Tab-separated table of C-alpha atoms in Angstrom:
chain	number	residue	atom	x	y	z
A	1	MET	CA	81.956	147.655	169.228
A	2	LYS	CA	84.026	145.061	167.451
A	3	LYS	CA	80.999	143.933	165.399
A	4	ARG	CA	80.408	147.501	164.265
A	5	ILE	CA	83.979	147.643	162.944
A	6	ILE	CA	84.086	144.147	161.392
A	7	ILE	CA	80.820	144.429	159.439
A	8	PRO	CA	81.876	147.524	157.416
A	9	ILE	CA	85.233	145.931	156.726
A	10	LEU	CA	83.566	142.764	155.404
A	11	LEU	CA	81.203	144.827	153.245
A	12	PHE	CA	84.151	146.799	151.877
A	13	ILE	CA	86.029	143.566	150.980
A	14	ALA	CA	82.919	142.141	149.311
A	15	VAL	CA	82.486	145.265	147.180
A	16	ILE	CA	86.129	145.157	146.111
A	17	GLY	CA	85.906	141.444	145.276
A	18	THR	CA	82.820	141.845	143.106
A	19	SER	CA	84.251	144.831	141.277
A	20	CYS	CA	87.294	142.897	139.973
A	21	VAL	CA	87.140	142.030	136.291
A	22	SER	CA	87.464	138.293	135.630
A	23	GLN	CA	86.343	135.691	133.126
A	24	HIS	CA	85.727	131.994	133.511
A	25	ASN	CA	84.891	129.770	130.555
A	26	VAL	CA	83.770	126.148	130.735
A	27	GLU	CA	83.561	124.155	127.504
A	28	ARG	CA	82.497	120.578	127.006
A	29	ASN	CA	82.364	118.610	123.777
A	30	TYR	CA	80.199	115.517	123.684
A	31	SER	CA	80.501	114.849	119.964
A	32	GLU	CA	80.846	111.169	119.097
A	33	LEU	CA	82.893	112.092	116.033
A	34	ARG	CA	85.964	112.643	118.177
A	35	PRO	CA	87.791	109.300	118.161
A	36	ASP	CA	89.488	107.993	121.271
A	37	MET	CA	91.908	105.926	119.168
A	38	VAL	CA	93.509	106.702	115.804
A	39	ARG	CA	94.887	104.040	113.474
A	40	LEU	CA	97.144	104.503	110.484
A	41	TYR	CA	96.549	101.988	107.700
A	42	MET	CA	99.473	101.437	105.343
A	43	THR	CA	100.284	98.897	102.644
A	44	MET	CA	103.559	97.706	101.171
A	45	ASP	CA	103.091	100.280	98.393
A	46	ASP	CA	103.742	102.934	101.029
A	47	TYR	CA	107.179	101.465	101.795
A	48	GLN	CA	110.471	101.374	99.942
A	49	TYR	CA	112.527	98.188	100.154
A	50	LEU	CA	116.034	98.939	101.411
A	51	GLY	CA	117.544	95.450	101.527
A	52	ASP	CA	118.083	92.607	103.944
A	53	VAL	CA	120.627	91.861	106.633
A	54	THR	CA	121.683	88.564	108.203
A	55	ILE	CA	122.413	88.442	111.915
A	56	ASP	CA	123.984	85.441	113.631
A	57	ILE	CA	125.213	84.144	116.938
A	58	GLU	CA	127.158	81.049	117.985
A	59	TYR	CA	127.114	79.661	121.514
A	60	LYS	CA	127.703	76.509	123.536
A	61	THR	CA	125.382	74.851	126.043
A	62	TYR	CA	126.587	72.535	128.792
A	63	LEU	CA	124.280	70.054	130.490
A	64	GLY	CA	121.339	71.998	129.095
A	65	ILE	CA	121.808	74.728	131.710
A	66	PHE	CA	125.031	76.646	131.206
A	67	ARG	CA	125.621	78.740	128.083
A	68	LYS	CA	128.688	80.435	126.694
A	69	ILE	CA	128.500	82.830	123.756
A	70	LEU	CA	131.308	82.331	121.255
A	71	THR	CA	130.657	84.836	118.435
A	72	VAL	CA	128.145	87.573	117.593
A	73	ASN	CA	127.790	88.503	113.938
A	74	GLY	CA	130.992	86.617	113.205
A	75	GLN	CA	133.032	88.502	115.816
A	76	PRO	CA	134.398	86.986	119.062
A	77	TYR	CA	132.115	87.866	121.967
A	78	ASP	CA	133.531	89.727	124.942
A	79	PRO	CA	131.032	89.985	127.854
A	80	ARG	CA	132.830	93.123	129.069
A	81	PHE	CA	132.278	95.001	125.805
A	82	TYR	CA	129.081	94.476	123.839
A	83	HIS	CA	126.577	96.457	121.805
A	84	ASN	CA	122.942	96.311	122.949
A	85	THR	CA	120.128	97.293	120.550
A	86	LYS	CA	116.444	96.805	121.294
A	87	ILE	CA	114.002	96.226	118.428
A	88	SER	CA	110.406	95.248	119.140
A	89	PHE	CA	108.864	92.468	117.068
A	90	THR	CA	105.609	90.592	117.541
A	91	HIS	CA	105.347	88.076	120.355
A	92	LYS	CA	105.617	85.280	117.793
A	93	ILE	CA	109.235	86.192	117.037
A	94	LYS	CA	111.467	84.465	119.579
A	95	LEU	CA	114.934	85.998	119.414
A	96	GLY	CA	116.586	84.476	122.455
A	97	LEU	CA	120.306	85.201	122.386
A	98	LEU	CA	119.955	86.596	118.845
A	99	LYS	CA	118.870	89.900	120.390
A	100	LYS	CA	122.574	90.538	121.022
A	101	SER	CA	123.051	90.590	117.229
A	102	LEU	CA	120.378	93.214	116.463
A	103	TYR	CA	122.865	96.077	116.476
A	104	LYS	CA	123.927	95.004	112.982
A	105	VAL	CA	120.436	95.830	111.673
A	106	ALA	CA	120.517	99.333	113.146
A	107	GLU	CA	124.021	99.945	111.815
A	108	THR	CA	123.261	98.648	108.326
A	109	TYR	CA	119.894	100.395	107.854
A	110	PRO	CA	119.590	103.250	110.367
A	111	GLN	CA	116.884	104.855	108.191
A	112	ALA	CA	114.620	101.793	108.291
A	113	ASP	CA	111.048	102.342	109.497
A	114	TYR	CA	109.819	98.765	109.248
A	115	LEU	CA	111.714	95.512	109.845
A	116	MET	CA	110.427	92.088	108.831
A	117	PRO	CA	112.100	88.846	110.008
A	118	VAL	CA	111.700	86.393	107.142
A	119	SER	CA	113.707	83.314	108.134
A	120	PHE	CA	115.421	81.680	111.091
A	121	ASN	CA	117.962	78.863	111.072
A	122	ASP	CA	119.521	76.963	113.963
A	123	ILE	CA	122.368	74.543	113.245
A	124	VAL	CA	123.074	72.312	116.250
A	125	GLU	CA	126.318	70.365	116.661
A	126	HIS	CA	126.175	67.717	119.363
A	127	MET	CA	129.209	67.105	121.544
A	128	PRO	CA	129.841	65.217	124.792
A	129	GLY	CA	128.025	67.015	127.603
A	130	GLY	CA	126.601	69.778	125.478
A	131	ARG	CA	125.836	71.330	122.124
A	132	ILE	CA	127.031	74.112	119.838
A	133	HIS	CA	124.311	76.307	118.302
A	134	LYS	CA	124.813	78.425	115.201
A	135	GLN	CA	121.715	80.606	114.790
A	136	THR	CA	121.035	82.976	111.904
A	137	MET	CA	118.108	85.212	111.014
A	138	ILE	CA	117.413	87.230	107.864
A	139	ILE	CA	115.631	90.552	108.362
A	140	LYS	CA	114.246	92.700	105.552
A	141	ALA	CA	114.313	96.471	106.008
A	142	TYR	CA	111.821	98.983	104.622
A	143	ALA	CA	111.456	102.746	104.807
A	144	VAL	CA	108.350	104.849	104.400
A	145	ASN	CA	108.160	106.496	100.991
A	146	LYS	CA	108.986	110.169	101.306
A	147	VAL	CA	106.706	110.966	98.364
A	148	SER	CA	102.949	110.697	98.849
A	149	ALA	CA	100.774	108.526	96.607
A	150	LYS	CA	99.218	111.635	95.075
A	151	VAL	CA	102.620	113.030	94.122
A	152	VAL	CA	103.630	109.645	92.669
A	153	GLU	CA	100.431	109.595	90.613
A	154	GLU	CA	101.079	113.121	89.367
A	155	GLN	CA	104.656	112.209	88.446
A	156	HIS	CA	103.429	109.107	86.615
A	157	LYS	CA	100.841	111.169	84.738
A	158	ALA	CA	103.509	113.695	83.768
A	159	GLU	CA	105.750	110.884	82.496
A	160	VAL	CA	102.864	109.403	80.497
A	161	ASP	CA	102.042	112.821	79.020
A	162	ALA	CA	105.693	113.322	78.072
A	163	LEU	CA	105.789	109.913	76.370
A	164	ASN	CA	102.561	110.673	74.549
A	165	GLY	CA	104.072	113.955	73.375
A	166	GLN	CA	107.171	112.164	72.119
A	167	ASN	CA	105.001	109.595	70.332
A	168	ALA	CA	102.984	112.359	68.696
A	169	SER	CA	106.164	114.086	67.543
A	170	LEU	CA	107.576	110.829	66.159
A	171	GLN	CA	104.270	110.097	64.436
A	172	ALA	CA	104.310	113.550	62.829
A	173	GLU	CA	107.876	112.989	61.601
A	174	LEU	CA	106.878	109.578	60.271
A	175	ASN	CA	103.896	111.026	58.400
A	176	ALA	CA	106.120	113.749	56.903
A	177	ALA	CA	108.634	111.099	55.801
A	178	LYS	CA	105.829	109.051	54.217
A	179	GLN	CA	104.553	112.094	52.335
A	180	GLU	CA	108.063	112.899	51.126
A	181	LEU	CA	108.518	109.285	50.041
A	182	GLU	CA	105.212	109.332	48.157
A	183	ALA	CA	106.186	112.588	46.438
A	184	THR	CA	109.559	111.122	45.461
A	185	LYS	CA	107.841	107.996	44.198
A	186	ASP	CA	105.444	110.078	42.074
A	187	GLU	CA	108.347	112.046	40.640
A	188	LEU	CA	110.160	108.810	39.777
A	189	GLU	CA	107.051	107.450	38.121
A	190	LYS	CA	106.656	110.632	36.107
A	191	ALA	CA	110.323	110.625	35.127
A	192	LYS	CA	110.081	106.977	34.132
A	193	ALA	CA	106.975	107.625	32.039
A	194	ALA	CA	108.611	110.611	30.348
A	195	ALA	CA	111.737	108.586	29.587
A	196	SER	CA	109.632	105.756	28.171
A	197	GLN	CA	107.721	108.218	25.986
A	198	ARG	CA	110.916	109.752	24.635
A	199	THR	CA	112.285	106.309	23.831
A	200	THR	CA	109.123	105.433	21.887
A	201	THR	CA	109.272	108.697	19.960
A	202	ASN	CA	112.887	108.146	19.016
A	203	ARG	CA	112.112	104.672	17.707
A	204	ARG	CA	109.352	106.015	15.468
A	205	ARG	CA	111.739	108.421	13.895
């Protein structure tokens, strides 16, 4: 009896399930032209030089183990209040305690897109039981040009065309001045010849 009731119910559910409208789409792309890594190649022509900034730090070392920071960017260092800025350089750039001075770079050139450390200097003063280090680093700052190379080329072409137009105008004025000078010269020659002829005629009389 139960089977007679269950079977129609199952058939009814199956009919309802198959009558529902649905869509399922599976898409796969196996094209090798889709890169798994994208690189952006830029040259120094794509950057605008902003300037350079010098960061520095002075600290003492005792017995080669203990260190005490004296100044950061020329200001007395207070371990309770400090400014921490993280800037990633290549693994070849060893900042050490100079990383505490990087905030000056961010404050001086907040719009910089590319930073290049160009020099590092460490002045060491020996003293009994320790040393005093005065470290400085110069960092150049660059920003990506807001104008594309194509726009720069178009602007350069427009400037060249404008200069060519000015040169053509000046050349036309120069040619007109030459023609006027030649005409004046011819008139002077004619006037001189006429005056000479009159003088000769008067002498004959």
